[in-house]
Coordinates of C-alpha atoms and ligand atoms in Angstrom, one line a residue:
M1 CA 103.7 91.3 64.8
S2 CA 101.8 92.6 66.6
A3 CA 100.8 90.2 70.1
R4 CA 97.2 89.3 71.1
I5 CA 97.0 91.2 74.0
L6 CA 95.5 89.5 77.3
E7 CA 93.2 92.3 79.4
G8 CA 93.0 91.2 83.1
A9 CA 89.5 92.9 83.0
A10 CA 87.1 91.0 81.5
V11 CA 88.6 87.3 83.4
A12 CA 88.4 89.6 87.0
A13 CA 84.7 90.5 86.2
A14 CA 83.6 86.8 85.7
I15 CA 85.4 85.6 88.7
R16 CA 83.6 88.5 90.8
E17 CA 80.7 87.9 89.4
R18 CA 81.0 83.6 90.2
V19 CA 81.9 85.1 93.6
A20 CA 79.3 87.2 93.6
G21 CA 76.8 84.3 93.4
Q22 CA 78.3 82.1 95.4
V23 CA 78.3 85.3 98.2
R24 CA 75.0 84.9 97.9
E25 CA 74.3 81.6 98.4
L26 CA 76.0 81.8 101.2
S27 CA 74.0 84.8 102.4
A28 CA 70.5 83.0 101.9
L29 CA 72.3 80.2 104.5
G30 CA 73.2 83.3 107.4
M31 CA 76.5 83.2 106.0
T32 CA 78.2 86.0 104.6
P33 CA 81.7 85.5 104.1
R34 CA 83.8 87.8 106.5
L35 CA 87.3 89.4 105.5
E36 CA 89.6 90.7 108.3
V37 CA 92.7 93.0 107.1
I38 CA 95.6 93.9 109.0
L39 CA 97.4 96.9 107.7
V40 CA 100.3 97.9 109.9
G41 CA 102.1 101.6 108.8
D42 CA 101.4 103.9 106.7
D43 CA 103.1 102.3 103.2
P44 CA 100.9 105.0 100.7
A45 CA 101.1 101.6 97.9
S46 CA 99.7 99.4 101.3
R47 CA 97.4 101.7 102.1
S48 CA 96.0 102.1 98.4
Y49 CA 96.0 98.1 97.8
V50 CA 93.6 97.6 101.1
G51 CA 91.2 100.4 100.1
S52 CA 90.8 98.4 96.2
K53 CA 90.2 95.5 98.4
G54 CA 88.0 96.5 100.9
K55 CA 86.4 98.1 98.2
A56 CA 86.4 95.0 96.2
C57 CA 84.6 92.6 99.3
Q58 CA 82.0 95.0 99.5
Q59 CA 80.5 95.0 95.4
V60 CA 80.4 91.3 95.7
G61 CA 78.6 91.5 99.4
I62 CA 81.4 90.0 100.9
R63 CA 81.7 92.0 105.0
S64 CA 85.2 93.5 105.5
A65 CA 87.0 95.5 107.9
T66 CA 90.7 96.6 108.0
H67 CA 92.1 97.3 111.2
F68 CA 94.7 100.2 110.9
L69 CA 97.9 100.1 113.0
P70 CA 100.5 102.0 114.1
A71 CA 104.1 101.4 112.1
E72 CA 105.1 101.4 115.9
T73 CA 102.9 98.5 116.5
G74 CA 104.7 96.2 118.9
A75 CA 104.9 92.1 118.2
D76 CA 103.0 91.7 121.1
E77 CA 100.0 93.4 120.2
L78 CA 100.0 92.6 116.5
S79 CA 99.8 88.4 117.7
G80 CA 97.2 89.4 119.9
L81 CA 95.6 90.9 117.2
I82 CA 96.0 87.9 114.9
G83 CA 95.3 85.3 117.9
R84 CA 91.6 87.2 117.9
L85 CA 90.8 86.6 114.5
N86 CA 92.1 83.2 114.6
A87 CA 89.9 82.7 118.0
D88 CA 86.5 84.6 116.0
P89 CA 84.2 81.6 114.7
D90 CA 82.9 84.6 112.6
V91 CA 85.8 86.0 110.8
D92 CA 86.5 83.5 107.7
G93 CA 89.8 85.5 106.0
I94 CA 93.0 86.9 107.6
L95 CA 94.7 88.7 105.3
L96 CA 98.1 90.5 106.9
Q97 CA 99.0 93.4 104.5
L98 CA 102.6 92.9 104.0
P99 CA 105.5 93.9 104.2
L100 CA 105.1 95.1 107.5
P101 CA 107.9 97.8 109.2
K102 CA 110.9 97.0 110.1
P103 CA 111.7 95.8 112.7
L104 CA 108.7 93.3 112.0
D105 CA 108.8 90.2 109.8
G106 CA 106.3 89.2 108.0
R107 CA 107.2 85.4 108.0
T108 CA 106.7 85.5 111.7
F109 CA 103.2 87.1 111.7
L110 CA 101.8 84.9 108.3
D111 CA 103.3 81.9 110.4
L112 CA 100.7 82.8 113.1
V113 CA 97.6 82.9 111.2
D114 CA 95.1 80.0 111.1
P115 CA 95.5 78.1 107.8
S116 CA 91.7 77.5 107.7
K117 CA 91.8 81.4 107.6
D118 CA 94.6 82.1 105.2
V119 CA 93.4 83.7 102.2
D120 CA 97.1 84.8 100.7
G121 CA 97.6 81.1 101.1
L122 CA 101.6 82.1 102.6
H123 CA 100.8 80.5 105.7
P124 CA 103.2 76.9 105.7
V125 CA 100.4 74.3 105.5
N126 CA 99.4 75.9 102.3
V127 CA 102.3 76.1 100.3
G128 CA 103.2 72.7 101.8
L129 CA 99.2 71.5 100.0
L130 CA 100.1 73.9 96.6
H131 CA 103.5 71.9 96.6
Q132 CA 101.7 68.5 97.2
G133 CA 99.3 69.0 94.1
R134 CA 96.6 69.4 96.3
P135 CA 95.9 72.9 97.0
V136 CA 93.6 74.5 98.8
F137 CA 94.1 78.5 99.3
V138 CA 96.5 79.9 95.8
P139 CA 98.6 82.6 96.6
C140 CA 95.9 85.1 94.6
T141 CA 98.4 86.8 91.8
P142 CA 99.8 83.2 90.2
A143 CA 96.1 81.8 90.8
G144 CA 95.1 85.2 88.3
V145 CA 98.0 84.2 85.8
I146 CA 96.7 80.8 85.4
E147 CA 92.8 82.0 85.2
L148 CA 94.2 84.3 82.6
L149 CA 96.2 81.6 80.6
D150 CA 93.1 79.2 80.5
S151 CA 90.4 82.4 79.7
A152 CA 93.2 82.9 77.0
G153 CA 93.0 79.5 75.7
V154 CA 96.5 78.4 76.7
A155 CA 97.6 74.7 76.4
L156 CA 99.8 74.3 79.0
Q157 CA 100.6 70.6 79.0
G158 CA 104.0 69.5 77.9
C159 CA 104.4 73.4 77.0
R160 CA 107.9 75.1 78.0
A161 CA 107.6 77.3 80.8
V162 CA 110.0 79.7 82.5
V163 CA 109.2 82.0 85.6
L164 CA 111.2 85.1 86.2
G165 CA 110.8 85.5 90.3
R166 CA 111.1 83.3 92.9
S167 CA 109.4 85.0 96.1
E168 CA 107.5 82.8 98.3
I169 CA 103.9 85.6 97.1
V170 CA 104.7 85.0 93.2
G171 CA 107.3 83.5 91.8
K172 CA 107.3 79.8 93.9
P173 CA 103.6 79.6 93.6
M174 CA 103.6 79.9 89.8
A175 CA 105.9 77.4 89.2
A176 CA 104.0 74.4 91.7
L177 CA 100.8 75.9 89.7
L178 CA 102.9 75.5 85.9
L179 CA 104.3 71.9 86.8
A180 CA 100.9 71.1 88.5
R181 CA 99.2 71.7 84.7
H182 CA 102.3 69.4 83.5
A183 CA 104.3 72.4 82.3
T184 CA 107.8 71.8 82.1
V185 CA 109.0 74.4 84.5
T186 CA 112.4 76.8 84.5
V187 CA 112.7 79.4 87.5
C188 CA 114.6 82.2 87.0
H189 CA 116.2 84.5 89.4
S190 CA 119.3 87.0 90.4
R191 CA 122.0 84.9 89.8
T192 CA 120.5 83.3 87.0
R193 CA 123.3 82.9 84.4
G194 CA 122.5 83.7 80.6
L195 CA 118.6 84.6 81.6
A196 CA 118.0 86.0 78.1
A197 CA 118.8 82.9 76.7
V198 CA 116.8 80.6 79.0
C199 CA 113.7 82.7 79.3
S200 CA 113.8 82.7 75.2
E201 CA 113.0 78.9 75.2
A202 CA 109.6 79.8 76.8
D203 CA 106.4 79.3 75.5
V204 CA 104.7 80.8 78.7
L205 CA 107.2 83.4 80.1
V206 CA 105.7 84.9 83.1
A207 CA 108.0 87.8 84.5
A208 CA 107.5 88.5 88.4
A209 CA 111.0 90.3 88.9
G210 CA 110.3 94.2 89.9
K211 CA 112.7 95.3 87.4
A212 CA 111.5 97.4 84.8
A213 CA 111.6 96.5 81.2
L214 CA 114.2 93.9 82.2
V215 CA 112.6 91.5 79.8
T216 CA 113.7 92.0 76.4
A217 CA 112.4 90.9 73.0
D218 CA 115.7 89.1 72.8
H219 CA 113.8 87.4 75.8
V220 CA 111.1 86.1 74.0
K221 CA 110.9 83.2 71.8
P222 CA 108.5 84.1 68.8
G223 CA 104.9 83.7 69.3
A224 CA 105.8 83.0 73.2
V225 CA 102.7 83.8 75.9
V226 CA 104.4 86.9 78.1
I227 CA 103.1 86.8 81.5
D228 CA 104.0 90.4 82.9
V229 CA 103.2 90.3 87.0
G230 CA 105.6 93.6 87.5
V231 CA 104.6 96.6 89.0
N232 CA 107.1 99.5 89.2
R233 CA 106.8 103.1 89.4
V234 CA 109.3 104.6 86.9
E235 CA 110.0 108.4 87.2
D236 CA 112.6 109.3 84.6
P237 CA 110.9 111.1 82.1
A238 CA 113.8 109.6 79.3
L239 CA 112.9 106.2 80.5
V240 CA 109.4 106.1 79.5
A241 CA 110.1 108.0 76.1
R242 CA 112.3 104.9 75.3
L243 CA 109.7 102.3 76.7
Y244 CA 107.0 103.7 75.1
P245 CA 108.2 106.3 72.2
G246 CA 105.2 108.1 70.7
D247 CA 102.4 107.5 73.2
P248 CA 101.2 110.8 74.7
E249 CA 98.9 109.2 76.8
R250 CA 101.9 107.6 79.5
Q251 CA 103.6 111.3 79.0
A252 CA 100.7 112.9 80.2
Q253 CA 100.8 110.6 83.2
L254 CA 103.9 110.9 84.0
A255 CA 103.6 114.9 83.8
K256 CA 100.8 114.4 86.0
R257 CA 101.6 112.0 88.7
G258 CA 105.0 112.2 88.6
Y259 CA 105.4 108.3 88.0
T260 CA 103.7 105.7 85.5
L261 CA 103.3 102.4 86.4
V262 CA 105.6 100.0 84.3
G263 CA 106.1 96.4 84.0
D264 CA 108.7 93.7 84.1
V265 CA 108.4 93.6 80.3
D266 CA 109.5 96.0 77.6
F267 CA 106.5 96.0 76.3
T268 CA 106.9 97.9 73.0
R269 CA 109.4 95.7 72.0
A270 CA 108.5 92.4 73.1
R271 CA 105.2 93.2 71.3
E272 CA 106.2 92.6 68.0
V273 CA 107.6 89.2 68.8
A274 CA 105.6 87.7 71.6
G275 CA 102.0 86.0 70.1
A276 CA 100.1 87.2 73.5
I277 CA 101.9 89.3 75.9
T278 CA 99.9 91.4 79.0
P279 CA 99.8 94.9 79.7
V280 CA 100.6 97.5 82.6
P281 CA 98.3 98.0 84.1
G282 CA 95.5 96.3 83.3
G283 CA 97.0 92.7 82.8
V284 CA 97.2 90.8 85.7
G285 CA 96.5 93.1 88.1
P286 CA 92.7 93.1 88.1
L287 CA 93.2 89.3 88.7
T288 CA 94.5 89.2 91.6
I289 CA 92.0 90.8 93.8
A290 CA 89.6 88.6 91.8
G291 CA 91.7 85.8 93.8
L292 CA 91.3 86.8 96.8
L293 CA 87.9 87.4 97.3
Q294 CA 87.6 83.1 95.9
N295 CA 89.6 82.3 98.3
T296 CA 87.6 84.2 100.7
V297 CA 84.3 82.6 100.0
T298 CA 86.4 79.2 99.9
A299 CA 87.2 80.0 103.3
A300 CA 83.8 80.7 104.7
R301 CA 82.7 77.7 102.3
R302 CA 84.7 75.2 104.1
R303 CA 84.6 76.6 107.9
R304 CA 81.3 76.6 107.8
G305 CA 80.8 72.8 106.4
V306 CA 78.8 74.4 103.1
Ligands
LIG401 P1 110.4 89.9 95.0 O1 111.4 91.3 95.1 O2 109.9 89.4 96.2 O3 111.0 88.2 94.3 C1 111.5 89.4 93.0 C2 112.5 87.9 92.5 O4 112.9 88.2 91.1 C3 113.4 87.7 93.1 O5 113.2 85.9 93.0 C4 115.0 87.9 92.5 O6 115.7 87.1 92.7 C5 114.1 88.0 91.1 N1 115.3 89.1 90.3 C6 115.2 90.6 90.6 N2 115.9 91.2 89.8 C7 116.4 89.9 89.2 C8 117.0 90.4 87.8 N3 117.6 91.2 87.5 N4 116.8 89.1 87.1 C9 116.7 87.9 87.4 N5 115.9 87.8 89.0 C10 115.8 88.8 89.0 O7 109.4 90.1 94.9 P2 107.6 89.8 93.9 O8 106.4 90.6 95.4 O9 107.6 89.0 93.9 O10 107.0 90.8 92.9 C11 107.4 91.1 91.7 C12 106.6 92.0 91.1 O11 105.5 91.5 90.3 C13 107.3 93.7 91.8 O12 107.1 94.3 90.7 C14 105.2 93.6 92.3 O13 105.0 94.8 92.7 C15 104.8 93.0 91.2 N6 103.5 92.3 91.7 C16 102.5 92.9 91.0 C17 100.9 91.6 91.4 C18 100.1 92.3 91.2 O14 99.0 92.0 91.4 N7 99.5 92.5 89.7 C19 101.1 90.9 93.1 C20 102.5 90.7 93.7 C21 103.4 91.4 93.0

């Protein structure tokens, strides 16, 4: 039987609507939230993400600006900019787009962001609060996954949840959020032994490994909810044909752009076993930016005492 498809767009639209209402309330008080984005270098994917974030802010009425810095920006210059944005009382949120070009180390600069403006939820203070179960800013992608699970009516309490990936930005905060919702959580990573066996115990499986189609039908318990966070560019026509047999849209996309975006889950096979599954694109992706908008409004309300 084919799984229920969990689309992110409708859930993201509902979050954006909620945020737009909150922005209107703040604007009526003369406190329109303001987000400042820092992009160092010219990575095309980062440029595109930053563009989408700016557009999304505009749509809900959040003021936003992007600081485009060249790849050869020095550590002093970057820390100086973060310091100025920290000190500016009119700035509510600061987002440092990752990854930074070498030799700049993302962690070093994330640590410099004022925790009260850390809308990505990656400052150690916010990471600590999240793990203590009293979150302020939840990293946007895992927050979006929880919104999606809730909107689909997935009962998390007492379920077996497996998170595939242990990054600071997705895997670890995802595990913390599932734990806070009383799931029994296992975190897998590149050194996990018997990955398929562990994953196939999950009632809820969240894949965030960054490896195209790593999760096959063998990793999925019949009826499980499968959330695919992965976004991977696949350029190999043979692989695309294997993953999406008889899908002319994918073939057309490949021919036009030279690549297609594939999740960490072999969607075609896994959907035959799962009870519900997210597609890529169109599943988790739209929720990430919605989470950023929500965090920016949260920052503005807290900082401005609303
Ligand atoms: P990352 O590279 O920082 O972490 C990947 C994790 O997966 C690591 O913990 C690693 O141990 C684990 N892993 C890698 N290969 C594995 C394997 N073969 N078996 C088991 N575990 C393995 O990546 P990330 O930043 O957490 O992102 C993960 C994926 O999610 C990427 O594809 C990324 O593009 C995507 N992503 C999507 C969104 C979105 O909005 N949809 C947001 C963030 C990240």
